[in-house]
Each structure stands twice: as C-alpha cells, then as structure tokens.
C-alpha cells in the first residue's frame, strides 16, 4: 500500500533493503523474491547476518527471527558447534566425489534416533526424499496412484505440489482427501494406491491443520490392509519436537519417512529412512525392473554431512527440543492471554512451531495444539490483513513466516518471547486503529 503511513515509515528505516529490492525485481521474476513466502509489499528486509535467535538487515535493523531457516535451524543461527564443524570440514574438502566416513556416521545417527529407519538414503532437499518415497512405493507395490491429505505440503514438483492441479502439472495420479478414516478406506480399498502420504504433525509446517494422534495411529494398518505403503513426511518434524520425530510422539512406525531441514544442520539436505525391503531397490543386486539408480551430485556431500552430524549429535539427548517446546508454550500462554485481554479473535496454537490463527473463534480448542475452527479456509487463509500484520511485525523487529508461524529454536529466550508478545500487541492495536482488523 504505497503512500500509507506504515509503508512509508518502513521504507524510511529500510532504505538499503529498498535499493536491493529495486535491483532484485530486475533479476527475480517472483516480484524480486526467491521464494513466494519472501514476497511482501513493499519488500522484506535484506539480511546481512544472523546469530542465535536474531538476524540483522542491511540497514542495521535487528529482528527476533521466527523464520529460522524455514524450520531448519532448531539450534538457532550459526550455532558455534555447527560453525566449528563446517569450518573444519571446508578446509578438508567439500566434495570428494566418493564414499567417506562422515556419511556413514550421519546415517547411523539417523538410525539411532528414528527406530523406523532400517536403511537411509541422502538427497539435496526434503522434496527429493518425498519424490523418491513415491518412486520406491510404486516399484514395491506395482501401482501408480498417490493418496494425500488435504493441504498437506510435500514440495513443489509435479506429484507433491499443492494444490495437485496447480498450473503446469501433468501428473493426474494424485488424490487428496480430508482427515477422514472412512474416506481414506474408501480410496485405499480400490487397491490402486502405491503410497499414502501424511505430513508429520499435520498440514503446513507440522500442524497448522493438526493431525489427531488417534487418527494417525489408524493409518498404518489401514494402508497395509490394502497393500499401500504408508509414508510420513517428517521434513519439518524430523527431530524437531522429539528426538524420534513426530512418529515417536504418536507411537507409530511409518514404512518410509522423509527428512530434510534439521537433518542437514542448516545446509541443504534430505534423507529418506525406512524399511529395508522397500529400500532394497537401491541395490545393484536387485533385478533391473525393481531397481532405482540413485544419482545426485550433492547427496551426502562432506560439508553438509559435517553440519548434519554436529546438529544431530547436539540434539540427540532431546534437550534443545525440550527448550524450544517450552519457549513455544510460553509464547502461546503469554500471547493468548494478551489476545483475550484485548478482545481479539485470535489464537496461538501448535508445538515448537506455533501458528497464529486470526479469524472467528468457533469453539474452545481442546488443547493448545489445535485451532478454534474446523473450517480449513479460516485455518490456512492468508489475506491482506495477514500480510499487513507481517509488515507491522517487521517494523517492530519481529520476523515471522507470513505472520502465520513463529518457529522457535533452542536459542530463543523468554525475553525474546516477552518482546514478541508486546510487539504483537502493539501491531494489533495499530491494525485496529487503521481499520485493517476489528475487535471481536
Ligand atoms: C512438510 C514438508 N515437506 C517437504 C518440504 C520440501 O522440502 P524442501 O524445501 O527441502 O525440498 C517442505 C518444505 O517446507 C515441508 O514443509
């Protein structure tokens, strides 16, 4: 909204970012941004450095960061243990184009943390692991179709994109259904599905549309009854809220699990972990018609392996997860108290990734992991008010994912959270005053 007071104030305190944005729009067709979640009117800040829970922009503004590398940084920015490991490895070589001990250690750590990981395979990012899960399931079952849950996010490539009928997609083998066991059974009973994919925690970053644990517990038996591989996408949840991932919270054992984000310790990585009989397709001894040739220049490169190992070793006792969970819970408690006091229709819920619901309160949620509405449009919607809040928060030194997600790390502090709640309160007051949101 060019010309309005907030936008002009933001531009005044972000002139260098403005200059970089002007250059960027001549380079990046996506409104000058390199991911759609980084598009904002007039522009998001251009960051120069980050440490712990904070990051700083080219104009010297400081932010408490809740984007946290899109969820990759459970240990905050530039954790000394990870920095040391990466610095040492960079001097020893970043790519041997060969086997090395670090990849073995990295894979063994995953196996030790996630009991369903009988075998592990590395990739460059999370969606590659998902694509391979689909490929392996097709080989294993001899079927083609993919069953997914509505709004569950698995990447941008054809078979994992959201929505599955996005422009340019030719794959017609994806069916999405709501979280409904009867519908799941109806589809699975056709015995046409190779794979049932389930986003760990629930749709959008581990639970914006949360999964009920009892519902999840029914899925493996249901999938197996009809010969379908059950896959869990733990790209976000892998090692975030618990050492063994979301599956360990629920007490289930997926056939295949995708990892990403945290597994790479802040460098780009993906991993697929799961049943050895399904993953046997990678072996050169498997007959050709059941075999997968797994290539990938960056698979388990030594540099990423070093960051992954340093991170997994650091978090395998569960203490960083406990700290992030506890801070997120503190954020929800303080934030929800503030929203109630102000009479604003809003609710913070989730686990170590806390989601901010802004919309009609249809009922009192059963617990702090669920939203106060079952209407999926209310729950996932990003409207103008939301983007406005994003700018209000940035202007107050708080960086979130679309003003929707507060991604906590073990390096945030209660002081950070207190500042955040007061900035959120201030931003909401300003929005009421300017008429972009209303009180209940
Ligand atoms: C649940 C989930 N799966 C897969 C992906 C894709 O991972 P990547 O961006 O590493 O390919 C994401 C990315 O945010 C995700 O949230």
Tab-separated table of C-alpha atoms and ligand atoms in Angstrom:
chain	number	residue	atom	x	y	z
A	1	UNK	CA	0.000	0.000	0.000
A	2	UNK	CA	2.310	2.720	-1.274
A	3	UNK	CA	1.732	6.080	0.390
A	4	UNK	CA	0.279	4.828	3.672
A	5	UNK	CA	1.981	5.743	6.944
A	6	UNK	CA	3.242	2.258	7.832
A	7	UNK	CA	4.731	1.597	4.399
A	8	UNK	CA	6.431	4.997	4.325
A	9	UNK	CA	7.821	4.527	7.853
A	10	UNK	CA	9.129	1.090	6.884
A	11	UNK	CA	10.762	2.432	3.713
A	12	UNK	CA	12.439	5.174	5.742
A	13	UNK	CA	14.040	2.687	8.127
A	14	UNK	CA	14.860	0.206	5.328
A	15	UNK	CA	16.407	2.320	2.519
A	16	UNK	CA	19.251	-0.082	1.678
A	17	UNK	CA	16.828	-3.012	1.547
A	18	UNK	CA	14.712	-0.857	-0.785
A	19	UNK	CA	17.693	-0.375	-3.115
A	20	UNK	CA	18.414	-4.100	-3.131
A	21	UNK	CA	14.751	-4.816	-3.836
A	22	UNK	CA	14.854	-2.452	-6.847
A	23	UNK	CA	17.808	-4.459	-8.201
A	24	UNK	CA	16.153	-7.765	-7.352
A	25	UNK	CA	12.998	-7.082	-9.353
A	26	UNK	CA	15.152	-6.970	-12.476
A	27	UNK	CA	16.613	-10.364	-11.628
A	28	UNK	CA	13.921	-12.468	-9.944
A	29	UNK	CA	10.576	-12.705	-11.725
A	30	UNK	CA	8.781	-13.577	-8.486
A	31	UNK	CA	8.374	-9.911	-7.516
A	32	UNK	CA	12.082	-9.760	-6.724
A	33	UNK	CA	11.944	-12.626	-4.219
A	34	UNK	CA	13.453	-16.121	-4.365
A	35	UNK	CA	10.518	-17.856	-2.660
A	36	UNK	CA	6.853	-16.845	-2.602
A	37	UNK	CA	6.935	-16.610	1.192
A	38	UNK	CA	9.511	-13.813	0.885
A	39	UNK	CA	7.259	-11.581	-1.211
A	40	UNK	CA	5.824	-8.614	0.669
A	41	UNK	CA	4.541	-5.154	-0.163
A	42	UNK	CA	6.752	-3.058	-0.294
A	43	UNK	CA	9.557	-5.646	0.331
A	44	UNK	CA	11.021	-7.805	3.084
A	45	UNK	CA	14.325	-6.750	4.627
A	46	UNK	CA	17.609	-7.890	3.091
A	47	UNK	CA	19.522	-9.731	5.791
A	48	UNK	CA	23.275	-9.423	6.216
A	49	UNK	CA	23.974	-11.665	9.199
A	50	UNK	CA	22.356	-13.735	11.925
A	51	UNK	CA	23.239	-15.346	15.229
A	52	UNK	CA	21.226	-17.299	17.781
A	53	UNK	CA	17.635	-16.057	17.768
A	54	UNK	CA	18.450	-12.782	15.966
A	55	UNK	CA	19.151	-11.522	12.477
A	56	UNK	CA	20.142	-8.083	11.165
A	57	UNK	CA	19.391	-6.356	7.886
A	58	UNK	CA	21.397	-4.165	5.509
A	59	UNK	CA	20.022	-1.075	7.278
A	60	UNK	CA	21.208	-2.217	10.702
A	61	UNK	CA	17.731	-3.197	11.957
A	62	UNK	CA	17.624	-6.104	14.385
A	63	UNK	CA	14.958	-8.825	14.299
A	64	UNK	CA	13.968	-11.618	16.603
A	65	UNK	CA	13.779	-14.330	13.989
A	66	UNK	CA	10.917	-16.802	13.878
A	67	UNK	CA	11.515	-17.944	10.294
A	68	UNK	CA	14.546	-19.918	11.495
A	69	UNK	CA	15.664	-21.062	8.066
A	70	UNK	CA	12.109	-22.223	7.226
A	71	UNK	CA	12.317	-24.515	10.235
A	72	UNK	CA	15.821	-25.861	9.522
A	73	UNK	CA	17.522	-24.160	12.459
A	74	UNK	CA	16.490	-25.857	15.667
A	75	UNK	CA	19.757	-24.628	17.217
A	76	UNK	CA	19.291	-21.052	16.034
A	77	UNK	CA	21.579	-19.218	13.613
A	78	UNK	CA	25.282	-20.071	13.397
A	79	UNK	CA	25.379	-22.325	16.422
A	80	UNK	CA	29.072	-22.499	17.487
A	81	UNK	CA	29.137	-26.316	17.352
A	82	UNK	CA	27.842	-26.374	13.796
A	83	UNK	CA	30.043	-23.454	12.685
A	84	UNK	CA	33.150	-25.216	14.016
A	85	UNK	CA	32.290	-28.488	12.272
A	86	UNK	CA	31.608	-26.768	8.944
A	87	UNK	CA	34.708	-24.554	9.114
A	88	UNK	CA	36.917	-27.538	9.793
A	89	UNK	CA	35.333	-29.572	7.021
A	90	UNK	CA	35.508	-26.812	4.398
A	91	UNK	CA	39.291	-26.868	4.760
A	92	UNK	CA	39.365	-30.654	4.391
A	93	UNK	CA	37.254	-30.734	1.227
A	94	UNK	CA	33.606	-30.129	0.378
A	95	UNK	CA	33.098	-32.857	-2.207
A	96	UNK	CA	35.189	-35.981	-2.585
A	97	UNK	CA	33.011	-37.476	-5.295
A	98	UNK	CA	33.482	-40.652	-3.326
A	99	UNK	CA	32.428	-42.537	-0.213
A	100	UNK	CA	33.524	-41.118	3.146
A	101	UNK	CA	33.179	-41.825	6.848
A	102	UNK	CA	31.023	-38.772	7.604
A	103	UNK	CA	28.102	-40.067	5.527
A	104	UNK	CA	28.193	-43.333	7.446
A	105	UNK	CA	28.207	-41.540	10.781
A	106	UNK	CA	25.394	-39.227	9.665
A	107	UNK	CA	23.238	-42.149	8.531
A	108	UNK	CA	23.963	-44.092	11.723
A	109	UNK	CA	22.844	-41.110	13.802
A	110	UNK	CA	19.529	-41.043	11.946
A	111	UNK	CA	19.103	-44.779	12.514
A	112	UNK	CA	19.804	-44.383	16.215
A	113	UNK	CA	17.273	-41.558	16.603
A	114	UNK	CA	14.456	-42.951	14.456
A	115	UNK	CA	13.763	-46.669	15.005
A	116	UNK	CA	11.773	-46.995	11.737
A	117	UNK	CA	14.983	-46.127	9.837
A	118	UNK	CA	16.263	-49.579	8.904
A	119	UNK	CA	18.003	-48.009	5.920
A	120	UNK	CA	18.792	-44.385	4.996
A	121	UNK	CA	19.422	-42.591	1.701
A	122	UNK	CA	20.535	-38.965	1.299
A	123	UNK	CA	19.284	-36.227	-1.055
A	124	UNK	CA	19.699	-32.468	-1.580
A	125	UNK	CA	16.396	-31.377	-0.066
A	126	UNK	CA	13.182	-32.580	1.507
A	127	UNK	CA	11.025	-32.836	-1.584
A	128	UNK	CA	13.577	-35.077	-3.291
A	129	UNK	CA	13.123	-37.530	-0.429
A	130	UNK	CA	9.367	-37.379	-0.983
A	131	UNK	CA	9.738	-37.968	-4.707
A	132	UNK	CA	11.915	-40.974	-4.015
A	133	UNK	CA	9.379	-42.288	-1.491
A	134	UNK	CA	6.809	-42.215	-4.286
A	135	UNK	CA	9.159	-43.936	-6.755
A	136	UNK	CA	10.062	-46.692	-4.275
A	137	UNK	CA	6.431	-47.264	-3.320
A	138	UNK	CA	5.486	-47.657	-6.969
A	139	UNK	CA	8.207	-50.203	-7.506
A	140	UNK	CA	7.298	-52.054	-4.312
A	141	UNK	CA	3.549	-52.212	-4.986
A	142	UNK	CA	3.452	-52.216	-8.773
A	143	UNK	CA	0.856	-49.405	-8.560
A	144	UNK	CA	0.877	-45.768	-9.651
A	145	UNK	CA	-1.523	-43.668	-7.598
A	146	UNK	CA	-0.748	-41.366	-4.685
A	147	UNK	CA	-3.134	-40.657	-1.812
A	148	UNK	CA	-2.535	-37.426	0.109
A	149	UNK	CA	-4.328	-35.428	2.778
A	150	UNK	CA	-5.779	-32.049	2.001
A	151	UNK	CA	-3.437	-29.075	2.456
A	152	UNK	CA	-0.549	-31.418	3.378
A	153	UNK	CA	2.569	-29.879	1.858
A	154	UNK	CA	5.312	-32.017	0.362
A	155	UNK	CA	7.214	-29.717	-2.067
A	156	UNK	CA	6.635	-28.104	-5.465
A	157	UNK	CA	7.432	-30.852	-8.007
A	158	UNK	CA	4.588	-32.418	-10.014
A	159	UNK	CA	3.478	-35.212	-7.702
A	160	UNK	CA	3.989	-33.363	-4.450
A	161	UNK	CA	2.769	-29.855	-5.358
A	162	UNK	CA	-0.047	-28.122	-3.539
A	163	UNK	CA	-2.673	-27.978	-4.884
A	164	UNK	CA	-2.094	-31.110	-7.002
A	165	UNK	CA	-3.758	-29.452	-10.017
A	166	UNK	CA	-1.556	-26.334	-9.960
A	167	UNK	CA	-0.843	-24.808	-13.390
A	168	UNK	CA	1.773	-26.701	-15.396
A	169	UNK	CA	1.297	-30.012	-13.599
A	170	UNK	CA	0.586	-33.007	-15.780
A	171	UNK	CA	0.585	-35.703	-13.086
A	172	UNK	CA	-3.005	-36.896	-12.691
A	173	UNK	CA	-2.299	-39.652	-10.227
A	174	UNK	CA	-2.715	-37.680	-7.019
A	175	UNK	CA	-5.906	-37.775	-4.975
A	176	UNK	CA	-6.337	-35.623	-1.866
A	177	UNK	CA	-8.816	-36.362	0.887
A	178	UNK	CA	-9.707	-34.735	4.237
A	179	UNK	CA	-8.592	-36.246	7.531
A	180	UNK	CA	-11.355	-38.831	7.433
A	181	UNK	CA	-10.793	-42.543	8.008
A	182	UNK	CA	-13.893	-43.604	6.053
A	183	UNK	CA	-12.782	-41.673	3.000
A	184	UNK	CA	-9.248	-42.966	3.383
A	185	UNK	CA	-10.535	-46.541	3.495
A	186	UNK	CA	-12.844	-45.989	0.530
A	187	UNK	CA	-9.910	-44.838	-1.592
A	188	UNK	CA	-7.420	-47.393	-0.309
A	189	UNK	CA	-9.924	-50.215	-0.905
A	190	UNK	CA	-9.640	-49.601	-4.644
A	191	UNK	CA	-6.170	-51.164	-4.252
A	192	UNK	CA	-4.824	-48.658	-6.780
A	193	UNK	CA	-2.660	-46.619	-4.425
A	194	UNK	CA	1.071	-47.139	-4.156
A	195	UNK	CA	1.531	-44.696	-1.290
A	196	UNK	CA	-0.390	-42.863	1.413
A	197	UNK	CA	1.498	-39.675	2.327
A	198	UNK	CA	0.993	-37.947	5.692
A	199	UNK	CA	2.642	-34.692	6.719
A	200	UNK	CA	4.163	-35.078	10.181
A	201	UNK	CA	2.196	-33.057	12.723
A	202	UNK	CA	-0.378	-32.041	10.128
A	203	UNK	CA	-0.661	-29.709	7.177
A	204	UNK	CA	1.746	-26.776	6.844
A	205	UNK	CA	4.852	-26.842	8.968
A	206	UNK	CA	3.927	-29.503	11.472
A	207	UNK	CA	0.374	-28.701	12.307
A	208	UNK	CA	-1.375	-25.603	11.047
A	209	UNK	CA	-4.144	-28.108	10.257
A	210	UNK	CA	-3.153	-30.526	13.009
A	211	UNK	CA	-3.399	-34.284	12.914
A	212	UNK	CA	-5.188	-36.075	15.688
A	213	UNK	CA	-2.836	-38.689	17.171
A	214	UNK	CA	-5.552	-41.391	17.311
A	215	UNK	CA	-6.333	-40.753	13.654
A	216	UNK	CA	-2.662	-41.202	12.735
A	217	UNK	CA	-2.473	-44.430	14.730
A	218	UNK	CA	-5.139	-45.969	12.448
A	219	UNK	CA	-3.310	-45.153	9.218
A	220	UNK	CA	-0.579	-47.809	9.047
A	221	UNK	CA	-2.969	-50.744	9.500
A	222	UNK	CA	-5.435	-49.217	7.055
A	223	UNK	CA	-2.783	-48.664	4.379
A	224	UNK	CA	-1.345	-52.146	4.857
A	225	UNK	CA	-4.776	-53.797	4.725
A	226	UNK	CA	-4.975	-52.687	1.096
A	227	UNK	CA	-1.333	-53.159	0.163
A	228	UNK	CA	-0.328	-49.461	0.247
A	229	UNK	CA	2.965	-48.095	1.581
A	230	UNK	CA	2.476	-45.662	4.472
A	231	UNK	CA	4.807	-42.692	4.311
A	232	UNK	CA	5.353	-39.888	6.780
A	233	UNK	CA	6.799	-36.580	5.655
A	234	UNK	CA	8.973	-35.577	8.615
A	235	UNK	CA	10.841	-32.877	6.670
A	236	UNK	CA	9.734	-30.313	9.262
A	237	UNK	CA	9.054	-32.549	12.250
A	238	UNK	CA	12.130	-34.751	11.852
A	239	UNK	CA	13.830	-34.332	15.201
A	240	UNK	CA	12.029	-31.040	15.960
A	241	UNK	CA	9.580	-31.691	18.790
A	242	UNK	CA	11.077	-35.002	19.861
A	243	UNK	CA	14.280	-36.953	19.241
A	244	UNK	CA	12.455	-39.568	17.181
A	245	UNK	CA	10.306	-37.104	15.216
A	246	UNK	CA	6.514	-36.842	15.121
A	247	UNK	CA	6.228	-40.609	14.734
A	248	UNK	CA	7.775	-41.096	18.160
A	249	UNK	CA	5.273	-38.678	19.745
A	250	UNK	CA	2.399	-40.639	18.245
A	251	UNK	CA	3.989	-44.070	18.653
A	252	UNK	CA	3.830	-45.229	15.024
A	253	UNK	CA	6.322	-46.729	12.604
A	254	UNK	CA	5.918	-45.497	9.012
A	255	UNK	CA	7.195	-47.684	6.180
A	256	UNK	CA	9.110	-44.708	4.807
A	257	UNK	CA	9.891	-41.323	6.369
A	258	UNK	CA	11.240	-38.245	4.627
A	259	UNK	CA	13.630	-35.932	6.398
A	260	UNK	CA	15.024	-32.515	5.461
A	261	UNK	CA	15.642	-29.164	7.121
A	262	UNK	CA	17.084	-30.023	10.579
A	263	UNK	CA	18.772	-33.196	9.312
A	264	UNK	CA	21.185	-31.000	7.311
A	265	UNK	CA	22.085	-28.793	10.263
A	266	UNK	CA	21.257	-25.663	8.255
A	267	UNK	CA	22.776	-26.780	4.951
A	268	UNK	CA	20.564	-28.155	2.189
A	269	UNK	CA	19.794	-31.830	2.668
A	270	UNK	CA	17.143	-34.501	2.540
A	271	UNK	CA	17.052	-38.097	3.694
A	272	UNK	CA	14.701	-40.972	3.223
A	273	UNK	CA	14.575	-43.525	6.001
A	274	UNK	CA	12.587	-46.705	6.237
A	275	UNK	CA	12.039	-50.377	5.622
A	276	UNK	CA	14.985	-52.255	4.209
A	277	UNK	CA	12.810	-54.429	1.929
A	278	UNK	CA	11.353	-51.333	0.231
A	279	UNK	CA	14.716	-49.582	0.036
A	280	UNK	CA	16.371	-52.675	-1.395
A	281	UNK	CA	15.521	-51.125	-4.773
A	282	UNK	CA	18.743	-49.095	-4.452
A	283	UNK	CA	20.911	-52.219	-4.536
A	284	UNK	CA	22.707	-53.134	-7.754
A	285	UNK	CA	21.837	-56.751	-6.922
A	286	UNK	CA	18.103	-56.020	-7.222
A	287	UNK	CA	16.710	-57.176	-10.612
A	288	UNK	CA	16.604	-54.349	-13.153
A	289	UNK	CA	12.805	-53.984	-13.265
A	290	UNK	CA	12.748	-53.358	-9.487
A	291	UNK	CA	15.873	-51.239	-9.268
A	292	UNK	CA	16.362	-47.486	-8.783
A	293	UNK	CA	19.521	-45.726	-9.880
A	294	UNK	CA	20.050	-43.062	-7.273
A	295	UNK	CA	22.181	-40.193	-8.515
A	296	UNK	CA	22.579	-36.677	-7.134
A	297	UNK	CA	25.705	-34.527	-7.127
A	298	UNK	CA	25.151	-33.247	-3.612
A	299	UNK	CA	23.979	-36.460	-1.911
A	300	UNK	CA	25.724	-36.707	1.461
A	301	UNK	CA	28.484	-34.301	0.480
A	302	UNK	CA	31.071	-33.990	3.259
A	303	UNK	CA	30.257	-30.379	4.085
A	304	UNK	CA	26.541	-30.994	4.636
A	305	UNK	CA	27.352	-34.249	6.405
A	306	UNK	CA	29.540	-32.354	8.876
A	307	UNK	CA	26.737	-29.875	9.679
A	308	UNK	CA	24.196	-32.692	9.926
A	309	UNK	CA	26.373	-34.733	12.267
A	310	UNK	CA	27.193	-31.758	14.506
A	311	UNK	CA	23.488	-30.929	14.796
A	312	UNK	CA	22.177	-34.444	15.333
A	313	UNK	CA	24.815	-35.181	17.954
A	314	UNK	CA	23.861	-31.984	19.744
A	315	UNK	CA	20.132	-32.683	19.734
A	316	UNK	CA	20.082	-36.430	20.319
A	317	UNK	CA	19.593	-36.023	24.082
A	318	UNK	CA	16.360	-34.095	23.440
A	319	UNK	CA	17.342	-31.040	25.483
A	320	UNK	CA	17.258	-28.491	22.611
A	321	UNK	CA	13.838	-29.820	21.576
A	322	UNK	CA	12.587	-29.512	25.159
A	323	UNK	CA	13.829	-25.917	25.333
A	324	UNK	CA	12.180	-24.933	22.012
A	325	UNK	CA	8.930	-26.626	23.066
A	326	UNK	CA	8.943	-24.907	26.433
A	327	UNK	CA	9.534	-21.468	24.880
A	328	UNK	CA	6.822	-22.052	22.312
A	329	UNK	CA	4.433	-22.973	25.082
A	330	UNK	CA	5.388	-19.783	26.933
A	331	UNK	CA	4.705	-17.789	23.737
A	332	UNK	CA	1.253	-19.365	23.417
A	333	UNK	CA	0.412	-18.725	27.067
A	334	UNK	CA	1.514	-15.086	27.050
A	335	UNK	CA	0.156	-14.422	23.569
A	336	UNK	CA	-3.242	-15.983	24.132
A	337	UNK	CA	-3.600	-14.083	27.407
A	338	UNK	CA	-2.860	-10.860	25.554
A	339	UNK	CA	-5.349	-11.662	22.752
A	340	UNK	CA	-8.060	-12.417	25.313
A	341	UNK	CA	-7.377	-9.187	27.230
A	342	UNK	CA	-7.622	-7.186	24.028
A	343	UNK	CA	-10.780	-8.962	22.847
A	344	UNK	CA	-9.181	-10.003	19.542
A	345	UNK	CA	-10.375	-13.074	17.641
A	346	UNK	CA	-7.041	-14.808	17.531
A	347	UNK	CA	-5.357	-17.912	18.930
A	348	UNK	CA	-1.809	-19.216	19.066
A	349	UNK	CA	-1.503	-22.994	18.845
A	350	UNK	CA	0.943	-25.710	17.857
A	351	UNK	CA	4.109	-27.181	19.267
A	352	UNK	CA	7.628	-25.775	18.738
A	353	UNK	CA	6.251	-24.216	15.577
A	354	UNK	CA	3.456	-22.023	16.836
A	355	UNK	CA	0.715	-20.980	14.407
A	356	UNK	CA	-1.215	-17.749	14.697
A	357	UNK	CA	-4.901	-18.136	13.879
A	358	UNK	CA	-6.775	-14.907	13.134
A	359	UNK	CA	-10.478	-15.429	12.471
A	360	UNK	CA	-13.780	-16.433	14.005
A	361	UNK	CA	-13.458	-18.390	17.264
A	362	UNK	CA	-15.957	-21.183	16.625
A	363	UNK	CA	-15.217	-23.203	19.739
A	364	UNK	CA	-12.783	-23.514	22.603
A	365	UNK	CA	-9.949	-25.705	21.273
A	366	UNK	CA	-9.439	-28.997	23.121
A	367	UNK	CA	-5.787	-28.156	23.731
A	368	UNK	CA	-3.041	-25.775	22.669
A	369	UNK	CA	-2.201	-27.773	19.544
A	370	UNK	CA	-5.500	-27.055	17.765
A	371	UNK	CA	-7.173	-24.040	16.176
A	372	UNK	CA	-10.596	-22.744	17.268
A	373	UNK	CA	-12.247	-23.606	13.935
A	374	UNK	CA	-12.667	-26.677	11.744
A	375	UNK	CA	-13.156	-24.562	8.630
A	376	UNK	CA	-9.995	-25.173	6.651
A	377	UNK	CA	-10.314	-21.818	4.858
A	378	UNK	CA	-10.256	-19.982	8.182
A	379	UNK	CA	-7.291	-22.009	9.318
A	380	UNK	CA	-4.983	-21.765	6.304
A	381	UNK	CA	-6.099	-18.483	4.733
A	382	UNK	CA	-3.549	-15.743	4.053
A	383	UNK	CA	-5.417	-12.495	3.403
A	384	UNK	CA	-4.441	-8.843	3.138
A	385	UNK	CA	-4.734	-8.321	6.892
A	386	UNK	CA	-2.238	-11.126	7.439
A	387	UNK	CA	0.334	-9.570	5.084
A	388	UNK	CA	-0.270	-6.217	6.724
A	389	UNK	CA	0.467	-7.802	10.105
A	390	UNK	CA	3.676	-9.232	8.652
A	391	UNK	CA	4.822	-5.698	7.796
A	392	UNK	CA	3.698	-4.309	11.162
A	393	UNK	CA	5.736	-7.006	12.905
A	394	UNK	CA	8.828	-6.455	10.756
A	395	UNK	CA	8.554	-2.757	11.516
A	396	UNK	CA	8.689	-3.720	15.201
A	397	UNK	CA	11.674	-6.042	14.841
A	398	UNK	CA	9.859	-9.373	14.613
A	399	UNK	CA	10.405	-11.625	11.593
A	400	UNK	CA	7.854	-14.410	11.095
A	401	UNK	CA	6.794	-16.713	8.294
A	402	UNK	CA	3.864	-14.748	6.787
A	403	UNK	CA	2.807	-13.538	10.266
A	404	UNK	CA	1.446	-17.044	10.490
A	405	UNK	CA	4.214	-19.093	12.030
A	406	UNK	CA	6.526	-18.486	14.930
A	407	UNK	CA	9.272	-21.076	14.561
A	408	UNK	CA	11.088	-21.457	17.865
A	409	UNK	CA	14.644	-22.653	18.377
A	410	UNK	CA	16.587	-23.676	21.454
A	411	UNK	CA	18.345	-20.285	21.278
A	412	UNK	CA	15.286	-18.094	21.784
A	413	UNK	CA	14.806	-16.733	25.285
A	414	UNK	CA	11.846	-15.753	27.453
A	415	UNK	CA	12.988	-12.158	26.972
A	416	UNK	CA	12.663	-12.622	23.185
A	417	UNK	CA	9.177	-14.007	23.668
A	418	UNK	CA	8.127	-11.158	26.005
A	419	UNK	CA	9.308	-8.625	23.420
A	420	UNK	CA	7.478	-10.535	20.702
A	421	UNK	CA	4.172	-10.599	22.564
A	422	UNK	CA	4.379	-6.902	23.262
A	423	UNK	CA	5.252	-6.168	19.593
A	424	UNK	CA	2.327	-8.341	18.503
A	425	UNK	CA	0.016	-6.482	20.896
A	426	UNK	CA	1.245	-3.145	19.589
A	427	UNK	CA	0.905	-4.271	15.952
A	428	UNK	CA	-2.664	-5.480	16.538
A	429	UNK	CA	-3.585	-2.180	18.248
A	430	UNK	CA	-2.218	-0.313	15.230
A	431	UNK	CA	-4.228	-2.540	12.898
A	432	UNK	CA	-7.419	-1.924	14.857
A	433	UNK	CA	-6.714	1.816	14.724
A	434	UNK	CA	-6.115	1.766	10.951
A	435	UNK	CA	-9.183	-0.455	10.421
A	436	UNK	CA	-7.393	-3.476	8.936
A	437	UNK	CA	-8.783	-5.769	11.675
A	438	UNK	CA	-11.737	-5.484	14.039
A	439	UNK	CA	-12.191	-6.448	17.658
A	440	UNK	CA	-14.394	-9.469	18.428
B	1	LIG	C1	6.397	-30.912	5.213
B	1	LIG	C2	7.336	-30.513	4.116
B	1	LIG	N1	7.725	-31.430	3.230
B	1	LIG	C3	8.583	-31.142	2.248
B	1	LIG	C4	9.078	-29.872	2.097
B	1	LIG	C5	10.018	-29.576	0.978
B	1	LIG	O1	11.305	-29.547	1.499
B	1	LIG	P1	12.466	-28.825	0.666
B	1	LIG	O2	12.073	-27.393	0.564
B	1	LIG	O3	13.701	-29.070	1.481
B	1	LIG	O4	12.531	-29.515	-0.657
B	1	LIG	C6	8.701	-28.877	2.993
B	1	LIG	C7	9.229	-27.506	2.877
B	1	LIG	O5	8.881	-26.605	3.601
B	1	LIG	C8	7.802	-29.197	4.032
B	1	LIG	O6	7.367	-28.263	4.894
